[in-house]
Tab-separated table of C-alpha atoms in Angstrom:
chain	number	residue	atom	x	y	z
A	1106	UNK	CA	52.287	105.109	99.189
A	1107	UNK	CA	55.075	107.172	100.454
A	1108	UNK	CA	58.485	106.588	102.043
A	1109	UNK	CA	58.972	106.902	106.139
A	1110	UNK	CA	60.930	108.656	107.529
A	1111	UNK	CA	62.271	106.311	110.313
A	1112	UNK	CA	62.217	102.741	111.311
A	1113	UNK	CA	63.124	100.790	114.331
A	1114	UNK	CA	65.793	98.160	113.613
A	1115	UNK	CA	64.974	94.612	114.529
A	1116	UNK	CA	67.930	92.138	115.585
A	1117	UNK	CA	70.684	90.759	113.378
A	1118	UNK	CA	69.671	87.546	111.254
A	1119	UNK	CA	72.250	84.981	112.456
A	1120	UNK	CA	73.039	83.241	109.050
A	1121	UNK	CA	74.697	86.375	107.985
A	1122	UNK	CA	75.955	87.409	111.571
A	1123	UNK	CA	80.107	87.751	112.215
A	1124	UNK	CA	80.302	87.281	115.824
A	1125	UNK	CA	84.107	88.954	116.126
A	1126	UNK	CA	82.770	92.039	114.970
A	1127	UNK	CA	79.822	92.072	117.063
A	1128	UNK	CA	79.067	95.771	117.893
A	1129	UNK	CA	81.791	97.035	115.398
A	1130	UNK	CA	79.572	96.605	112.318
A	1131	UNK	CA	76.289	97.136	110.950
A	1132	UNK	CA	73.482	94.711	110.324
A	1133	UNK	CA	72.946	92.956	107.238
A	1134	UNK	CA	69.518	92.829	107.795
A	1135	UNK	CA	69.382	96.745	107.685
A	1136	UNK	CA	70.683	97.388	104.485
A	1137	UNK	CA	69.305	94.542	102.351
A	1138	UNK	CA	66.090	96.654	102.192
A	1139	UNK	CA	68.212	99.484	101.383
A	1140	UNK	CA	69.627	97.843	98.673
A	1141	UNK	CA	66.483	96.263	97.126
A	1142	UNK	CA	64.926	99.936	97.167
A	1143	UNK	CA	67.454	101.684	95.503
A	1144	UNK	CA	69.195	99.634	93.219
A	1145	UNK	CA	68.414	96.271	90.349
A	1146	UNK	CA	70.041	92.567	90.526
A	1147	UNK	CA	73.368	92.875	89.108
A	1148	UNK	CA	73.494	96.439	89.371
A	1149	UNK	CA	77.448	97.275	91.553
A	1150	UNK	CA	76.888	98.264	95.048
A	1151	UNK	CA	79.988	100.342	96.482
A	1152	UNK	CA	81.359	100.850	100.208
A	1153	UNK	CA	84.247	102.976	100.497
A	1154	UNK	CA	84.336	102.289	104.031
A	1155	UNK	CA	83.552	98.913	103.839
A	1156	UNK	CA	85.297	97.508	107.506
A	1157	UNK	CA	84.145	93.946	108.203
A	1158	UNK	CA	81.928	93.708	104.632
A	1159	UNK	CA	78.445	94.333	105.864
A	1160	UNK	CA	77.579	96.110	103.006
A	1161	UNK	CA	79.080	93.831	100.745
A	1162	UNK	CA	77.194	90.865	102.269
A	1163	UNK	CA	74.337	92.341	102.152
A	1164	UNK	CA	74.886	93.290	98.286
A	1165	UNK	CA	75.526	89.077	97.729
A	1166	UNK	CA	72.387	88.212	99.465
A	1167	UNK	CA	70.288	90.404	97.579
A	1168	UNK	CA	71.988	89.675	94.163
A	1169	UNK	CA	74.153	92.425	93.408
A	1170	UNK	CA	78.107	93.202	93.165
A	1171	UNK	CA	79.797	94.499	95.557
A	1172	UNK	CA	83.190	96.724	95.810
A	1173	UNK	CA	84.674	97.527	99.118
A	1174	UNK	CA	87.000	99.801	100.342
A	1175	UNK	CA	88.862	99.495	104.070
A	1176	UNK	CA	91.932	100.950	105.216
A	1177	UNK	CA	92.970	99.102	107.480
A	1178	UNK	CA	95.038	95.608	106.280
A	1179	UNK	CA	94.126	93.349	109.409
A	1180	UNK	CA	90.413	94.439	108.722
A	1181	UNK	CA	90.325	93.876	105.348
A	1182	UNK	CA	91.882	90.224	105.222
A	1183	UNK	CA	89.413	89.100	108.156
A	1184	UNK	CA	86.600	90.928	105.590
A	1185	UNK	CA	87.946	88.760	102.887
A	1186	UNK	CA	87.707	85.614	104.448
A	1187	UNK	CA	83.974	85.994	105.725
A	1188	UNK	CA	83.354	86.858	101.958
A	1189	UNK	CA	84.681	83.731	100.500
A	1190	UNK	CA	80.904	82.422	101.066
A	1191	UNK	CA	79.060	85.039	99.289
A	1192	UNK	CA	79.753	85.342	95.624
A	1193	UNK	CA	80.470	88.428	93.323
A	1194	UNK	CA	82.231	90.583	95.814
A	1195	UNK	CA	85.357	92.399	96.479
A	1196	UNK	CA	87.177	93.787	99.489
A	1197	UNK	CA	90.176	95.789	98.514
A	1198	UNK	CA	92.676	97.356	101.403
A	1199	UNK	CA	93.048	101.715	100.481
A	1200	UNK	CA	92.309	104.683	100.656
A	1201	UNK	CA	88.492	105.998	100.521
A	1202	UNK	CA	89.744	109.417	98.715
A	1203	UNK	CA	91.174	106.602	95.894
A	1204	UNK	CA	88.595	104.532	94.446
A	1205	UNK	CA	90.186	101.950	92.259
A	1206	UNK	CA	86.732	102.301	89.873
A	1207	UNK	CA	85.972	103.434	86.814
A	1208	UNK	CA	83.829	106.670	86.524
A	1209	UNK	CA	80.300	105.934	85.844
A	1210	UNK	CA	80.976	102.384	87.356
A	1211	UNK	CA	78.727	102.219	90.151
A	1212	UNK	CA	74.914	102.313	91.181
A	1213	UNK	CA	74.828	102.883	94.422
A	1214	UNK	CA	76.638	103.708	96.961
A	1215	UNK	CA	76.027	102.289	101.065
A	1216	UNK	CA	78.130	103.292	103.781
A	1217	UNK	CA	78.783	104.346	107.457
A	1218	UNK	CA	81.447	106.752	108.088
A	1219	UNK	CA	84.276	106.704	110.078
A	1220	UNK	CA	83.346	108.714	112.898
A	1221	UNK	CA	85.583	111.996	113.997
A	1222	UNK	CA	86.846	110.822	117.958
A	1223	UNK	CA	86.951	107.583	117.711
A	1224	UNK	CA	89.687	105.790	118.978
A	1225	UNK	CA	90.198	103.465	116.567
A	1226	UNK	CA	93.642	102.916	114.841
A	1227	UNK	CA	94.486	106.278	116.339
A	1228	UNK	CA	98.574	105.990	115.300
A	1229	UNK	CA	98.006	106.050	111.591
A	1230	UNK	CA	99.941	108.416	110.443
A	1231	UNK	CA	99.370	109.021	106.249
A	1232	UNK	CA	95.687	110.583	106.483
A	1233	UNK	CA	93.961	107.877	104.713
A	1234	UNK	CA	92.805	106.542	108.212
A	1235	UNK	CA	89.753	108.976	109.251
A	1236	UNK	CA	89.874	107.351	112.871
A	1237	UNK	CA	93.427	108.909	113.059
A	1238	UNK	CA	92.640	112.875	112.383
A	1239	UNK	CA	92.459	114.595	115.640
A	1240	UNK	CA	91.323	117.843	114.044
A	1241	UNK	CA	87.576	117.900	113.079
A	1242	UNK	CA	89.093	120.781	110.099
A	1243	UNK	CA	90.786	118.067	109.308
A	1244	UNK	CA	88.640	115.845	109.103
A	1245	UNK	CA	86.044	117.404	107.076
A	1246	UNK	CA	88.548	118.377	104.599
A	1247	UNK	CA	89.416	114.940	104.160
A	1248	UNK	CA	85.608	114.130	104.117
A	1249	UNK	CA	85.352	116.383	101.007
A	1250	UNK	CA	88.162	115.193	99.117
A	1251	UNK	CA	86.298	111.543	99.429
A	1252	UNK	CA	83.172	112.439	98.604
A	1253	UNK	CA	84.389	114.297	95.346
A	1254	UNK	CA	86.264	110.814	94.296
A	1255	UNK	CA	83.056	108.734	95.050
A	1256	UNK	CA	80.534	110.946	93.186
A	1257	UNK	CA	83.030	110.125	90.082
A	1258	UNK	CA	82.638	106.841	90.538
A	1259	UNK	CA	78.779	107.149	90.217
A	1260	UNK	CA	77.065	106.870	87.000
A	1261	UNK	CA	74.009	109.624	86.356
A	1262	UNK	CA	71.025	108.706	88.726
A	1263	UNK	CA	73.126	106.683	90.687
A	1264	UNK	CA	72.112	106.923	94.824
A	1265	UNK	CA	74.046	107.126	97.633
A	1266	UNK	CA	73.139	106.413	101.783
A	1267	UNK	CA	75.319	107.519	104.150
A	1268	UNK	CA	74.756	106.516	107.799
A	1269	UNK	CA	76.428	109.192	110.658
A	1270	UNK	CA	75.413	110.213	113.970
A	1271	UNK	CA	75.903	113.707	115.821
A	1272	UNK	CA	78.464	113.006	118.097
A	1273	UNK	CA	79.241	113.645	121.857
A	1274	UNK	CA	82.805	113.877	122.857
A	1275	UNK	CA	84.114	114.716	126.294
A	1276	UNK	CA	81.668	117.688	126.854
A	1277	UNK	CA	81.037	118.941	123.099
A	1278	UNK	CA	78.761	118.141	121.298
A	1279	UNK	CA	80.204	117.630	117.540
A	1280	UNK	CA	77.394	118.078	114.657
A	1281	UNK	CA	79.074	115.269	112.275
A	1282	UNK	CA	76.148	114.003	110.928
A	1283	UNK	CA	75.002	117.652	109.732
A	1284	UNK	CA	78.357	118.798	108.543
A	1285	UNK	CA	78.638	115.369	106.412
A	1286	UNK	CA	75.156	116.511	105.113
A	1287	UNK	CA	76.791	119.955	104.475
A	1288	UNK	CA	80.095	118.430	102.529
A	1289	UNK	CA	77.826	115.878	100.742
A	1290	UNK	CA	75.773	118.440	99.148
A	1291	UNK	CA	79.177	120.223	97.400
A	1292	UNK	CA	79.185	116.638	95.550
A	1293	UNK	CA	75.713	115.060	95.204
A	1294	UNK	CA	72.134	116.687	95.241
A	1295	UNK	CA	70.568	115.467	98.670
A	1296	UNK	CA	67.591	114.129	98.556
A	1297	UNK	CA	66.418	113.443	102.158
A	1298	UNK	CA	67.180	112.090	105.435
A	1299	UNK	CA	66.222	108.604	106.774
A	1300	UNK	CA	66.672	107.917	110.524
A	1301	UNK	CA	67.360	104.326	111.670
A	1302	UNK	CA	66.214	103.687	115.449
A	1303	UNK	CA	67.933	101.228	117.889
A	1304	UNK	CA	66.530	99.830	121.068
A	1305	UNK	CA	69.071	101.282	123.770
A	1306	UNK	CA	68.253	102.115	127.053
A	1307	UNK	CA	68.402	105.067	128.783
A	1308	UNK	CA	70.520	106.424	131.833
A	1309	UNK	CA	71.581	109.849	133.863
A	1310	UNK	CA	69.205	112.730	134.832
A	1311	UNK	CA	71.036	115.466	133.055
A	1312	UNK	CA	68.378	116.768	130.253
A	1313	UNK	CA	71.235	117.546	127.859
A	1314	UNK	CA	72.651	114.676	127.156
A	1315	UNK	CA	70.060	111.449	125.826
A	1316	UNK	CA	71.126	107.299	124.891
A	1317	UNK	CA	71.858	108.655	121.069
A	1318	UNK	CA	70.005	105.665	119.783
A	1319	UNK	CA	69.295	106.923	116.292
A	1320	UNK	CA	71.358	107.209	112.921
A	1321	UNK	CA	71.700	109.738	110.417
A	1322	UNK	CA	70.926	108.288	106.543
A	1323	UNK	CA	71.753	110.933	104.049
A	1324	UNK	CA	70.391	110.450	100.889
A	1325	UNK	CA	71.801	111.576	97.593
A	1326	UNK	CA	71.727	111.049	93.971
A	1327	UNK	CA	74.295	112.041	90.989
């Protein structure tokens, strides 16, 4: 039967929307089918850059656990309180490269990085905000020392899917989504790559530069 390779994303289902985040965080309705493929009921479902809890409602509607990691302390306690109503999840405030998990713990693992240029939470100052690093080095380095701590938090067979886009900033063009793929692959085998496909318009007449309305899913097993 097969596997695509891409899908078009439909709207947000409102019982599980969070309107303050509204274009800050992903759909639940595009990663419950995620989940469902790649993982059991009860099985622990892990964000290490969990932000608002998508991922971690998702996990509660579809019957698994869910451990969540975000940085930033504002963040998580707003994450927290839109979890209260969906059982068998936690949010945690910390550091991505310091998953407070047991090796072998987890099943799967569901995230969407912190993109390189964003300016988000820009004045953090201790490295454990990716928004913060300036230098894409930097960045990447940190990216590494992440993924190594996550894979050890994996059992054997466990997957991972980890959404990133190419980015555009300024006037260069910034390959994140294939250096991820790149740093991923010194931690977990890689498996494929999905591509999730949003209805955005298009504008301009220069031929370089298109609406970017497709995501990155790397896919990865321990």
């Amino acid at each position: 039967m097969g596997v695509a390779s891409w899908l078009v994303l439909g709207t947000e289902d409102p019982e599980h929307s969070l309107p303050e985040a509204a274009g800050q965080a992903g759909l639940v309705s595009q990663l419950r089918p995620l989940i469902r493929e790649l993982s059991a009921p009860g099985d622990l479902v892990f964000d290490p850059f969990a932000g608002w809890g998508t991922t971690l409602v998702a996990a509660s509607v579809e019957g698994r656990r869910g451990f969540g990691i975000e940085v930033n302390e504002a963040r998580a306690e707003e994450a927290r309180r839109w979890l209260e109503s969906y059982p068998g999840q936690e949010m945690v405030c910390g550091d991505a490269r310091k998953p407070p998990l047991a090796a072998g713990s987890v099943d799967l693992v569901l995230c969407d990085l912190p993109y390189f240029g964003t300016n988000l939470d820009v004045d953090a100052t201790d490295g454990a905000q990716f928004y913060a690093l300036r230098d894409y080095d930097d960045y990447l380095a940190a990216l590494d020392e992440a993924f190594a701590a996550i894979a050890q938090t994996m059992r054997p067979g466990a997957r991972a899917v980890i959404a990133v886009q190419n980015r555009r900033i300024a006037d260069r063009f910034v390959p994140l989504a294939w250096d991820a793929a790149r740093v991923l692959g010194h931690h977990l085998t890689l498996g494929d790559e999905r591509i999730h496909l949003y209805d955005r318009p298009a504008s301009g007449d220069d031929p370089m530069l298109t609406n970017r309305s497709h995501e990155y899913l790397l896919m990865a097993t321990k």
